[in-house]
Amino acid sequence: MQVSPDEIEATAKAALVGHGAEDWIAGEVAAAVREAEGLGNGICGLYYLESYCRQ
């Protein structure tokens, strides 16, 4: 299954906001997650999304 970069960013942002991040901060982190995934750097992308949410 493939997920689009837009879907990665939107889902990451929603998760971050759902865990209490301010909207603009969640947007910046979600954009970075999208970029990392797009470059094939999953360790700095979705891999750490759970950790980002817990913080």
PDB file of N, CA and C in Angstrom:
ATOM      1  N   MET A   1       0.835  -1.177   0.000  1.00  0.00           N
ATOM      2  CA  MET A   1       0.000   0.000   0.000  1.00  0.00           C
ATOM      3  C   MET A   1       0.880   1.241   0.000  1.00  0.00           C
ATOM      4  N   GLN A   2       0.525   2.185  -0.820  1.00  0.00           N
ATOM      5  CA  GLN A   2       1.259   3.442  -0.863  1.00  0.00           C
ATOM      6  C   GLN A   2       0.389   4.559  -0.316  1.00  0.00           C
ATOM      7  N   VAL A   3       1.029   5.468   0.384  1.00  0.00           N
ATOM      8  CA  VAL A   3       0.354   6.616   0.962  1.00  0.00           C
ATOM      9  C   VAL A   3       0.973   7.863   0.346  1.00  0.00           C
ATOM     10  N   SER A   4       0.143   8.799  -0.048  1.00  0.00           N
ATOM     11  CA  SER A   4       0.645  10.015  -0.690  1.00  0.00           C
ATOM     12  C   SER A   4       1.309  10.933   0.332  1.00  0.00           C
ATOM     13  N   PRO A   5       2.223  11.777  -0.131  1.00  0.00           N
ATOM     14  CA  PRO A   5       2.847  12.753   0.770  1.00  0.00           C
ATOM     15  C   PRO A   5       1.814  13.662   1.442  1.00  0.00           C
ATOM     16  N   ASP A   6       0.776  14.046   0.708  1.00  0.00           N
ATOM     17  CA  ASP A   6      -0.275  14.880   1.294  1.00  0.00           C
ATOM     18  C   ASP A   6      -0.972  14.155   2.440  1.00  0.00           C
ATOM     19  N   GLU A   7      -1.228  12.865   2.253  1.00  0.00           N
ATOM     20  CA  GLU A   7      -1.889  12.075   3.291  1.00  0.00           C
ATOM     21  C   GLU A   7      -0.985  11.910   4.519  1.00  0.00           C
ATOM     22  N   ILE A   8       0.295  11.709   4.280  1.00  0.00           N
ATOM     23  CA  ILE A   8       1.248  11.608   5.396  1.00  0.00           C
ATOM     24  C   ILE A   8       1.232  12.895   6.210  1.00  0.00           C
ATOM     25  N   GLU A   9       1.317  14.025   5.532  1.00  0.00           N
ATOM     26  CA  GLU A   9       1.356  15.306   6.229  1.00  0.00           C
ATOM     27  C   GLU A   9       0.056  15.586   6.979  1.00  0.00           C
ATOM     28  N   ALA A  10      -1.066  15.352   6.334  1.00  0.00           N
ATOM     29  CA  ALA A  10      -2.361  15.613   6.970  1.00  0.00           C
ATOM     30  C   ALA A  10      -2.589  14.714   8.179  1.00  0.00           C
ATOM     31  N   THR A  11      -2.230  13.448   8.049  1.00  0.00           N
ATOM     32  CA  THR A  11      -2.422  12.504   9.145  1.00  0.00           C
ATOM     33  C   THR A  11      -1.486  12.822  10.305  1.00  0.00           C
ATOM     34  N   ALA A  12      -0.242  13.156   9.984  1.00  0.00           N
ATOM     35  CA  ALA A  12       0.717  13.517  11.026  1.00  0.00           C
ATOM     36  C   ALA A  12       0.248  14.761  11.769  1.00  0.00           C
ATOM     37  N   LYS A  13      -0.217  15.759  11.037  1.00  0.00           N
ATOM     38  CA  LYS A  13      -0.691  16.986  11.677  1.00  0.00           C
ATOM     39  C   LYS A  13      -1.890  16.700  12.574  1.00  0.00           C
ATOM     40  N   ALA A  14      -2.838  15.925  12.081  1.00  0.00           N
ATOM     41  CA  ALA A  14      -4.019  15.591  12.877  1.00  0.00           C
ATOM     42  C   ALA A  14      -3.627  14.858  14.158  1.00  0.00           C
ATOM     43  N   ALA A  15      -2.666  13.945  14.058  1.00  0.00           N
ATOM     44  CA  ALA A  15      -2.212  13.205  15.232  1.00  0.00           C
ATOM     45  C   ALA A  15      -1.564  14.140  16.250  1.00  0.00           C
ATOM     46  N   LEU A  16      -0.746  15.038  15.765  1.00  0.00           N
ATOM     47  CA  LEU A  16      -0.060  15.974  16.664  1.00  0.00           C
ATOM     48  C   LEU A  16      -1.038  16.922  17.345  1.00  0.00           C
ATOM     49  N   VAL A  17      -1.970  17.462  16.588  1.00  0.00           N
ATOM     50  CA  VAL A  17      -2.985  18.342  17.167  1.00  0.00           C
ATOM     51  C   VAL A  17      -3.832  17.563  18.167  1.00  0.00           C
ATOM     52  N   GLY A  18      -4.157  16.331  17.821  1.00  0.00           N
ATOM     53  CA  GLY A  18      -4.936  15.483  18.716  1.00  0.00           C
ATOM     54  C   GLY A  18      -4.230  15.184  20.028  1.00  0.00           C
ATOM     55  N   HIS A  19      -2.912  15.306  20.019  1.00  0.00           N
ATOM     56  CA  HIS A  19      -2.141  15.074  21.245  1.00  0.00           C
ATOM     57  C   HIS A  19      -1.729  16.384  21.915  1.00  0.00           C
ATOM     58  N   GLY A  20      -2.334  17.489  21.488  1.00  0.00           N
ATOM     59  CA  GLY A  20      -2.150  18.743  22.199  1.00  0.00           C
ATOM     60  C   GLY A  20      -1.213  19.766  21.590  1.00  0.00           C
ATOM     61  N   ALA A  21      -0.630  19.475  20.442  1.00  0.00           N
ATOM     62  CA  ALA A  21       0.270  20.458  19.817  1.00  0.00           C
ATOM     63  C   ALA A  21      -0.537  21.624  19.259  1.00  0.00           C
ATOM     64  N   GLU A  22       0.026  22.805  19.325  1.00  0.00           N
ATOM     65  CA  GLU A  22      -0.609  23.953  18.681  1.00  0.00           C
ATOM     66  C   GLU A  22      -0.618  23.719  17.182  1.00  0.00           C
ATOM     67  N   ASP A  23      -1.636  24.256  16.509  1.00  0.00           N
ATOM     68  CA  ASP A  23      -1.834  24.010  15.083  1.00  0.00           C
ATOM     69  C   ASP A  23      -0.604  24.358  14.246  1.00  0.00           C
ATOM     70  N   TRP A  24      -0.004  25.510  14.495  1.00  0.00           N
ATOM     71  CA  TRP A  24       1.124  25.923  13.662  1.00  0.00           C
ATOM     72  C   TRP A  24       2.348  25.046  13.905  1.00  0.00           C
ATOM     73  N   ILE A  25       2.546  24.612  15.143  1.00  0.00           N
ATOM     74  CA  ILE A  25       3.672  23.733  15.447  1.00  0.00           C
ATOM     75  C   ILE A  25       3.450  22.364  14.806  1.00  0.00           C
ATOM     76  N   ALA A  26       2.229  21.854  14.934  1.00  0.00           N
ATOM     77  CA  ALA A  26       1.898  20.577  14.313  1.00  0.00           C
ATOM     78  C   ALA A  26       2.116  20.635  12.806  1.00  0.00           C
ATOM     79  N   GLY A  27       1.778  21.761  12.202  1.00  0.00           N
ATOM     80  CA  GLY A  27       1.976  21.929  10.757  1.00  0.00           C
ATOM     81  C   GLY A  27       3.438  21.874  10.362  1.00  0.00           C
ATOM     82  N   GLU A  28       4.274  22.511  11.156  1.00  0.00           N
ATOM     83  CA  GLU A  28       5.713  22.511  10.865  1.00  0.00           C
ATOM     84  C   GLU A  28       6.311  21.110  11.020  1.00  0.00           C
ATOM     85  N   VAL A  29       5.946  20.419  12.079  1.00  0.00           N
ATOM     86  CA  VAL A  29       6.467  19.071  12.306  1.00  0.00           C
ATOM     87  C   VAL A  29       5.937  18.117  11.241  1.00  0.00           C
ATOM     88  N   ALA A  30       4.662  18.238  10.900  1.00  0.00           N
ATOM     89  CA  ALA A  30       4.070  17.374   9.873  1.00  0.00           C
ATOM     90  C   ALA A  30       4.746  17.590   8.512  1.00  0.00           C
ATOM     91  N   ALA A  31       5.077  18.831   8.206  1.00  0.00           N
ATOM     92  CA  ALA A  31       5.788  19.115   6.953  1.00  0.00           C
ATOM     93  C   ALA A  31       7.176  18.471   6.967  1.00  0.00           C
ATOM     94  N   ALA A  32       7.831  18.494   8.122  1.00  0.00           N
ATOM     95  CA  ALA A  32       9.151  17.862   8.244  1.00  0.00           C
ATOM     96  C   ALA A  32       9.044  16.345   8.120  1.00  0.00           C
ATOM     97  N   VAL A  33       7.993  15.771   8.692  1.00  0.00           N
ATOM     98  CA  VAL A  33       7.766  14.325   8.568  1.00  0.00           C
ATOM     99  C   VAL A  33       7.555  13.977   7.095  1.00  0.00           C
ATOM    100  N   ARG A  34       6.755  14.761   6.411  1.00  0.00           N
ATOM    101  CA  ARG A  34       6.507  14.547   4.980  1.00  0.00           C
ATOM    102  C   ARG A  34       7.818  14.601   4.190  1.00  0.00           C
ATOM    103  N   GLU A  35       8.603  15.617   4.463  1.00  0.00           N
ATOM    104  CA  GLU A  35       9.880  15.787   3.754  1.00  0.00           C
ATOM    105  C   GLU A  35      10.806  14.604   4.010  1.00  0.00           C
ATOM    106  N   ALA A  36      10.916  14.200   5.258  1.00  0.00           N
ATOM    107  CA  ALA A  36      11.784  13.071   5.603  1.00  0.00           C
ATOM    108  C   ALA A  36      11.336  11.805   4.887  1.00  0.00           C
ATOM    109  N   GLU A  37      10.048  11.540   4.899  1.00  0.00           N
ATOM    110  CA  GLU A  37       9.526  10.351   4.223  1.00  0.00           C
ATOM    111  C   GLU A  37       9.773  10.433   2.719  1.00  0.00           C
ATOM    112  N   GLY A  38       9.594  11.616   2.146  1.00  0.00           N
ATOM    113  CA  GLY A  38       9.830  11.804   0.715  1.00  0.00           C
ATOM    114  C   GLY A  38      11.270  11.559   0.309  1.00  0.00           C
ATOM    115  N   LEU A  39      12.184  11.803   1.238  1.00  0.00           N
ATOM    116  CA  LEU A  39      13.610  11.585   0.978  1.00  0.00           C
ATOM    117  C   LEU A  39      14.051  10.171   1.341  1.00  0.00           C
ATOM    118  N   GLY A  40      13.089   9.371   1.823  1.00  0.00           N
ATOM    119  CA  GLY A  40      13.420   8.002   2.216  1.00  0.00           C
ATOM    120  C   GLY A  40      14.054   7.905   3.583  1.00  0.00           C
ATOM    121  N   ASN A  41      13.929   8.951   4.377  1.00  0.00           N
ATOM    122  CA  ASN A  41      14.520   8.992   5.709  1.00  0.00           C
ATOM    123  C   ASN A  41      13.422   8.737   6.744  1.00  0.00           C
ATOM    124  N   GLY A  42      12.917   7.519   6.761  1.00  0.00           N
ATOM    125  CA  GLY A  42      11.818   7.168   7.647  1.00  0.00           C
ATOM    126  C   GLY A  42      12.140   7.331   9.115  1.00  0.00           C
ATOM    127  N   ILE A  43      13.400   7.183   9.491  1.00  0.00           N
ATOM    128  CA  ILE A  43      13.788   7.282  10.896  1.00  0.00           C
ATOM    129  C   ILE A  43      13.489   8.680  11.440  1.00  0.00           C
ATOM    130  N   CYS A  44      13.515   9.685  10.600  1.00  0.00           N
ATOM    131  CA  CYS A  44      13.181  11.050  11.030  1.00  0.00           C
ATOM    132  C   CYS A  44      11.752  11.421  10.639  1.00  0.00           C
ATOM    133  N   GLY A  45      11.038  10.472  10.073  1.00  0.00           N
ATOM    134  CA  GLY A  45       9.676  10.729   9.633  1.00  0.00           C
ATOM    135  C   GLY A  45       8.659  10.021  10.495  1.00  0.00           C
ATOM    136  N   LEU A  46       7.914   9.135   9.869  1.00  0.00           N
ATOM    137  CA  LEU A  46       6.834   8.445  10.571  1.00  0.00           C
ATOM    138  C   LEU A  46       7.318   7.586  11.725  1.00  0.00           C
ATOM    139  N   TYR A  47       8.532   7.123  11.652  1.00  0.00           N
ATOM    140  CA  TYR A  47       9.081   6.297  12.724  1.00  0.00           C
ATOM    141  C   TYR A  47       8.995   7.014  14.075  1.00  0.00           C
ATOM    142  N   TYR A  48       9.237   8.323  14.063  1.00  0.00           N
ATOM    143  CA  TYR A  48       9.242   9.093  15.303  1.00  0.00           C
ATOM    144  C   TYR A  48       7.930   9.816  15.588  1.00  0.00           C
ATOM    145  N   LEU A  49       6.929   9.651  14.746  1.00  0.00           N
ATOM    146  CA  LEU A  49       5.677  10.373  14.950  1.00  0.00           C
ATOM    147  C   LEU A  49       5.063  10.064  16.316  1.00  0.00           C
ATOM    148  N   GLU A  50       5.085   8.820  16.728  1.00  0.00           N
ATOM    149  CA  GLU A  50       4.544   8.478  18.045  1.00  0.00           C
ATOM    150  C   GLU A  50       5.295   9.218  19.153  1.00  0.00           C
ATOM    151  N   SER A  51       6.597   9.280  19.042  1.00  0.00           N
ATOM    152  CA  SER A  51       7.404   9.992  20.036  1.00  0.00           C
ATOM    153  C   SER A  51       7.076  11.479  20.025  1.00  0.00           C
ATOM    154  N   TYR A  52       6.931  12.052  18.845  1.00  0.00           N
ATOM    155  CA  TYR A  52       6.581  13.471  18.748  1.00  0.00           C
ATOM    156  C   TYR A  52       5.223  13.719  19.422  1.00  0.00           C
ATOM    157  N   CYS A  53       4.287  12.830  19.219  1.00  0.00           N
ATOM    158  CA  CYS A  53       2.963  12.977  19.823  1.00  0.00           C
ATOM    159  C   CYS A  53       3.024  12.890  21.344  1.00  0.00           C
ATOM    160  N   ARG A  54       3.860  12.038  21.858  1.00  0.00           N
ATOM    161  CA  ARG A  54       3.969  11.875  23.312  1.00  0.00           C
ATOM    162  C   ARG A  54       4.614  13.080  23.983  1.00  0.00           C
ATOM    163  N   GLN A  55       5.394  13.822  23.219  1.00  0.00           N
ATOM    164  CA  GLN A  55       6.067  14.979  23.790  1.00  0.00           C
ATOM    165  C   GLN A  55       5.114  16.134  23.881  1.00  0.00           C
TER     166      GLN A  55
END
